[in-house]
Amino acid sequence: RKEVEQDPGPFNVPEGATVAFNCTYSNSASQSFFWYRQDCRKEPKLLMSVYSSGNEDGRFTAQLNRASQYISLLIRDSKLSDSATYLCVVTPPSGTYKYIFGTGTRLKVLA
Amino acid sequence: DGGITQSPKYLFRKEGQNVTLSCEQNLNHDAMYWYRQDPGQGLRLIYYSQIVNDFQKGDIAEGYSVSREKKESFPLTVTSAQKNPTAFYLCASSIMGGRRYEQYFGPGTRLTVT
């Protein structure tokens, strides 16, 4: 089993739609969780950290479910500019500064 | 403006040559990282460093070497021993602390070896 798994997509959704992605992780003691956005041929950019209580930033909501070992990202009112690959990132327990990246979920928002 | 710079953006080399990729940060971050990304694939960790003059191998360190002589700089050398060096190379940095903080990335270097 991969340490971090994501559905590669693509998820094709119309503008204005709500879309959700999940990311599962294998180590129950994982410490920190993040969502990054990566545009084609560019570097990943931090979208948001994921906190235990869940957190929201505008149209984006992130949730953490430690019992089932997954994090989720919800995008409301999708824009064309949301088209990108969304990377899930998990850090192992204390003692190492490795960050483990999922392979990403590709989103295409259609006009 | 604080950030991470990588140079050059595109690099072309002949097989058998070593090449060094630059990474500089002015974020005052302690930890720095090198990743490789191949088309349609995720990021794979090559090396990381938590402190000056110390670094650890990541998952795919073979054929690569690094140095960390200054806090701001973490250059990566792709040696001729690396079998498939053509890839997108990304440098990142982060604060170190009790919890794991977010990483910030440079714009990357696309290396093509022929």
Tab-separated table of C-alpha atoms in Angstrom:
chain	number	residue	atom	x	y	z
A	1	ARG	CA	0.000	0.000	0.000
A	2	LYS	CA	1.300	3.446	-0.928
A	3	GLU	CA	1.976	5.840	1.935
A	4	VAL	CA	-0.277	8.480	0.380
A	5	GLU	CA	-2.885	7.707	-2.268
A	6	GLN	CA	-4.968	9.969	-4.451
A	7	ASP	CA	-7.378	9.340	-7.305
A	8	PRO	CA	-5.477	10.708	-10.323
A	9	GLY	CA	-8.662	11.875	-12.095
A	10	PRO	CA	-9.141	13.885	-14.197
A	11	PHE	CA	-12.233	15.291	-12.576
A	12	ASN	CA	-14.053	17.278	-15.266
A	13	VAL	CA	-16.623	19.614	-13.727
A	14	PRO	CA	-18.613	22.583	-15.057
A	15	GLU	CA	-18.001	26.077	-13.760
A	16	GLY	CA	-19.895	26.706	-10.570
A	17	ALA	CA	-19.911	23.068	-9.495
A	18	THR	CA	-18.793	21.738	-6.143
A	19	VAL	CA	-16.085	19.104	-6.253
A	20	ALA	CA	-14.396	17.052	-3.553
A	21	PHE	CA	-11.171	15.053	-3.483
A	22	ASN	CA	-9.989	12.564	-0.926
A	23	CYS	CA	-6.494	11.471	-0.023
A	24	THR	CA	-5.748	8.423	2.116
A	25	TYR	CA	-2.596	7.860	4.142
A	26	SER	CA	-1.211	4.658	5.592
A	27	ASN	CA	0.622	5.769	8.760
A	28	SER	CA	-1.870	6.398	11.531
A	29	ALA	CA	0.730	8.437	13.426
A	30	SER	CA	1.177	10.961	10.609
A	31	GLN	CA	1.598	14.401	12.006
A	32	SER	CA	0.796	17.218	9.580
A	33	PHE	CA	-1.296	17.462	6.443
A	34	PHE	CA	-1.371	19.896	3.547
A	35	TRP	CA	-2.992	20.502	0.188
A	36	TYR	CA	-0.894	21.983	-2.600
A	37	ARG	CA	-1.902	23.131	-6.039
A	38	GLN	CA	0.354	22.536	-9.027
A	39	ASP	CA	-0.247	24.119	-12.405
A	40	CYS	CA	1.163	22.485	-15.522
A	41	ARG	CA	4.975	22.727	-15.605
A	42	LYS	CA	5.094	24.898	-12.481
A	43	GLU	CA	6.105	24.381	-8.893
A	44	PRO	CA	3.598	23.248	-6.239
A	45	LYS	CA	2.089	26.082	-4.233
A	46	LEU	CA	0.591	25.725	-0.790
A	47	LEU	CA	-3.184	25.844	-0.903
A	48	MET	CA	-3.895	25.173	2.732
A	49	SER	CA	-2.813	23.289	5.794
A	50	VAL	CA	-5.323	20.800	7.183
A	51	TYR	CA	-6.186	21.023	10.848
A	52	SER	CA	-7.898	18.449	13.031
A	53	SER	CA	-10.993	20.589	13.421
A	54	GLY	CA	-11.233	21.263	9.700
A	55	ASN	CA	-10.605	24.622	8.127
A	56	GLU	CA	-11.966	26.854	5.435
A	57	ASP	CA	-10.397	29.455	3.167
A	58	GLY	CA	-12.921	31.130	0.932
A	59	ARG	CA	-14.313	28.527	-1.450
A	60	PHE	CA	-11.957	25.826	-0.164
A	61	THR	CA	-12.608	23.552	2.814
A	62	ALA	CA	-10.215	20.933	4.131
A	63	GLN	CA	-11.084	18.138	6.534
A	64	LEU	CA	-9.051	15.542	8.395
A	65	ASN	CA	-10.472	12.181	9.429
A	66	ARG	CA	-7.862	10.468	11.594
A	67	ALA	CA	-10.043	7.448	12.349
A	68	SER	CA	-10.352	6.579	8.664
A	69	GLN	CA	-6.971	8.051	7.763
A	70	TYR	CA	-7.940	10.431	5.027
A	71	ILE	CA	-8.018	14.113	4.298
A	72	SER	CA	-10.401	15.835	1.952
A	73	LEU	CA	-10.561	19.028	-0.079
A	74	LEU	CA	-13.862	20.582	-1.095
A	75	ILE	CA	-14.006	23.317	-3.718
A	76	ARG	CA	-17.252	25.236	-4.013
A	77	ASP	CA	-18.348	27.374	-6.973
A	78	SER	CA	-15.512	26.099	-9.175
A	79	LYS	CA	-13.759	28.619	-11.414
A	80	LEU	CA	-11.900	27.991	-14.650
A	81	SER	CA	-8.770	29.115	-12.820
A	82	ASP	CA	-9.144	26.223	-10.359
A	83	SER	CA	-8.036	23.837	-13.114
A	84	ALA	CA	-4.809	22.305	-11.810
A	85	THR	CA	-3.429	19.226	-10.100
A	86	TYR	CA	-4.048	19.053	-6.361
A	87	LEU	CA	-1.384	17.344	-4.285
A	88	CYS	CA	-1.939	15.857	-0.888
A	89	VAL	CA	1.069	15.997	1.475
A	90	VAL	CA	1.525	14.101	4.726
A	91	THR	CA	4.369	14.206	7.216
A	92	PRO	CA	5.426	11.130	9.183
A	93	PRO	CA	5.594	11.135	12.979
A	94	SER	CA	8.216	13.161	14.793
A	95	GLY	CA	11.856	12.361	14.189
A	96	THR	CA	12.054	13.002	10.483
A	97	TYR	CA	11.505	15.994	8.280
A	98	LYS	CA	10.415	14.005	5.251
A	99	TYR	CA	7.237	15.113	3.538
A	100	ILE	CA	5.330	12.508	1.564
A	101	PHE	CA	3.528	13.654	-1.551
A	102	GLY	CA	0.627	12.003	-3.277
A	103	THR	CA	0.756	11.814	-7.055
A	104	GLY	CA	-2.043	14.349	-7.329
A	105	THR	CA	-5.620	14.650	-8.538
A	106	ARG	CA	-6.151	16.530	-11.763
A	107	LEU	CA	-9.097	18.918	-11.931
A	108	LYS	CA	-10.467	20.452	-15.127
A	109	VAL	CA	-13.166	23.074	-14.766
A	110	LEU	CA	-15.114	23.454	-17.999
A	111	ALA	CA	-16.859	26.567	-19.294
B	1	ASP	CA	10.467	39.807	-1.237
B	2	GLY	CA	11.314	36.561	0.507
B	3	GLY	CA	11.433	33.415	-1.529
B	4	ILE	CA	13.357	30.591	-3.108
B	5	THR	CA	15.303	30.987	-6.323
B	6	GLN	CA	16.503	28.231	-8.577
B	7	SER	CA	18.711	28.676	-11.555
B	8	PRO	CA	18.775	28.112	-14.381
B	9	LYS	CA	15.165	27.486	-15.381
B	10	TYR	CA	16.223	25.207	-18.263
B	11	LEU	CA	19.471	23.267	-18.455
B	12	PHE	CA	20.776	21.068	-21.223
B	13	ARG	CA	23.723	18.729	-20.802
B	14	LYS	CA	25.412	15.921	-22.616
B	15	GLU	CA	25.404	12.472	-21.101
B	16	GLY	CA	28.446	11.850	-18.929
B	17	GLN	CA	28.711	15.409	-17.614
B	18	ASN	CA	28.085	16.416	-14.027
B	19	VAL	CA	25.795	19.396	-13.560
B	20	THR	CA	25.031	21.531	-10.514
B	21	LEU	CA	21.613	23.059	-9.868
B	22	SER	CA	21.429	26.134	-7.705
B	23	CYS	CA	18.940	26.747	-4.882
B	24	GLU	CA	18.947	29.834	-2.675
B	25	GLN	CA	16.407	30.956	-0.079
B	26	ASN	CA	16.065	34.153	1.926
B	27	LEU	CA	13.208	32.950	4.123
B	28	ASN	CA	15.579	32.133	7.006
B	29	HIS	CA	14.348	28.535	6.902
B	30	ASP	CA	16.475	25.872	8.519
B	31	ALA	CA	15.338	22.911	6.435
B	32	MET	CA	15.877	22.574	2.699
B	33	TYR	CA	14.904	19.804	0.278
B	34	TRP	CA	15.479	18.580	-3.250
B	35	TYR	CA	12.795	16.719	-5.175
B	36	ARG	CA	12.576	15.241	-8.608
B	37	GLN	CA	9.357	15.107	-10.617
B	38	ASP	CA	8.921	13.051	-13.771
B	39	PRO	CA	6.022	13.564	-16.199
B	40	GLY	CA	2.733	12.398	-14.718
B	41	GLN	CA	4.384	11.376	-11.470
B	42	GLY	CA	4.597	12.639	-7.940
B	43	LEU	CA	7.515	14.325	-6.210
B	44	ARG	CA	10.308	12.073	-5.038
B	45	LEU	CA	12.741	13.194	-2.345
B	46	ILE	CA	16.415	13.207	-3.306
B	47	TYR	CA	18.115	14.830	-0.296
B	48	TYR	CA	17.173	17.051	2.604
B	49	SER	CA	19.060	19.115	5.130
B	50	GLN	CA	17.964	20.342	8.530
B	51	ILE	CA	21.089	22.256	9.445
B	52	VAL	CA	24.243	23.650	7.887
B	53	ASN	CA	26.894	21.023	7.116
B	54	ASP	CA	24.436	18.165	7.576
B	55	PHE	CA	22.092	16.429	5.132
B	56	GLN	CA	20.240	13.155	4.761
B	57	LYS	CA	19.510	10.925	1.793
B	58	GLY	CA	15.968	10.776	0.573
B	59	ASP	CA	14.345	7.983	-1.388
B	60	ILE	CA	16.336	8.355	-4.618
B	61	ALA	CA	19.758	9.751	-3.641
B	62	GLU	CA	21.836	7.507	-5.907
B	63	GLY	CA	23.654	9.518	-8.569
B	64	TYR	CA	23.148	12.830	-6.755
B	65	SER	CA	25.187	14.827	-4.247
B	66	VAL	CA	24.507	17.953	-2.201
B	67	SER	CA	26.247	20.391	0.098
B	68	ARG	CA	24.977	22.795	2.743
B	69	GLU	CA	27.762	25.201	3.553
B	70	LYS	CA	25.417	28.137	4.164
B	71	LYS	CA	21.919	28.248	5.591
B	72	GLU	CA	20.642	30.005	2.479
B	73	SER	CA	22.099	27.657	-0.122
B	74	PHE	CA	21.574	23.987	-0.972
B	75	PRO	CA	23.056	23.123	-4.394
B	76	LEU	CA	22.383	19.764	-6.013
B	77	THR	CA	24.873	18.026	-8.278
B	78	VAL	CA	23.546	15.518	-10.770
B	79	THR	CA	26.448	13.200	-11.501
B	80	SER	CA	27.099	11.040	-14.506
B	81	ALA	CA	26.190	8.049	-12.317
B	82	GLN	CA	22.513	9.060	-12.373
B	83	LYS	CA	20.926	6.758	-14.942
B	84	ASN	CA	17.940	8.878	-15.965
B	85	PRO	CA	18.726	12.490	-15.051
B	86	THR	CA	16.212	14.196	-17.358
B	87	ALA	CA	13.492	15.540	-15.052
B	88	PHE	CA	12.002	18.590	-13.342
B	89	TYR	CA	14.005	19.394	-10.190
B	90	LEU	CA	12.354	21.281	-7.352
B	91	CYS	CA	13.979	22.816	-4.306
B	92	ALA	CA	11.933	23.565	-1.195
B	93	SER	CA	12.436	24.913	2.302
B	94	SER	CA	10.543	24.952	5.566
B	95	ILE	CA	10.694	26.171	9.124
B	96	MET	CA	11.664	23.527	11.643
B	97	GLY	CA	9.822	23.132	14.892
B	98	GLY	CA	7.808	20.849	17.107
B	99	ARG	CA	5.274	20.327	14.362
B	100	ARG	CA	5.888	19.994	10.649
B	101	TYR	CA	5.429	23.275	8.868
B	102	GLU	CA	4.476	23.847	5.270
B	103	GLN	CA	7.133	23.716	2.577
B	104	TYR	CA	7.682	26.445	0.041
B	105	PHE	CA	9.026	25.681	-3.406
B	106	GLY	CA	11.281	27.381	-5.873
B	107	PRO	CA	10.243	27.631	-9.545
B	108	GLY	CA	12.227	24.539	-10.499
B	109	THR	CA	14.900	23.623	-13.031
B	110	ARG	CA	14.116	21.481	-16.065
B	111	LEU	CA	17.160	19.374	-16.845
B	112	THR	CA	17.503	17.616	-20.172
B	113	VAL	CA	20.403	15.249	-20.724
B	114	THR	CA	21.032	13.893	-24.204
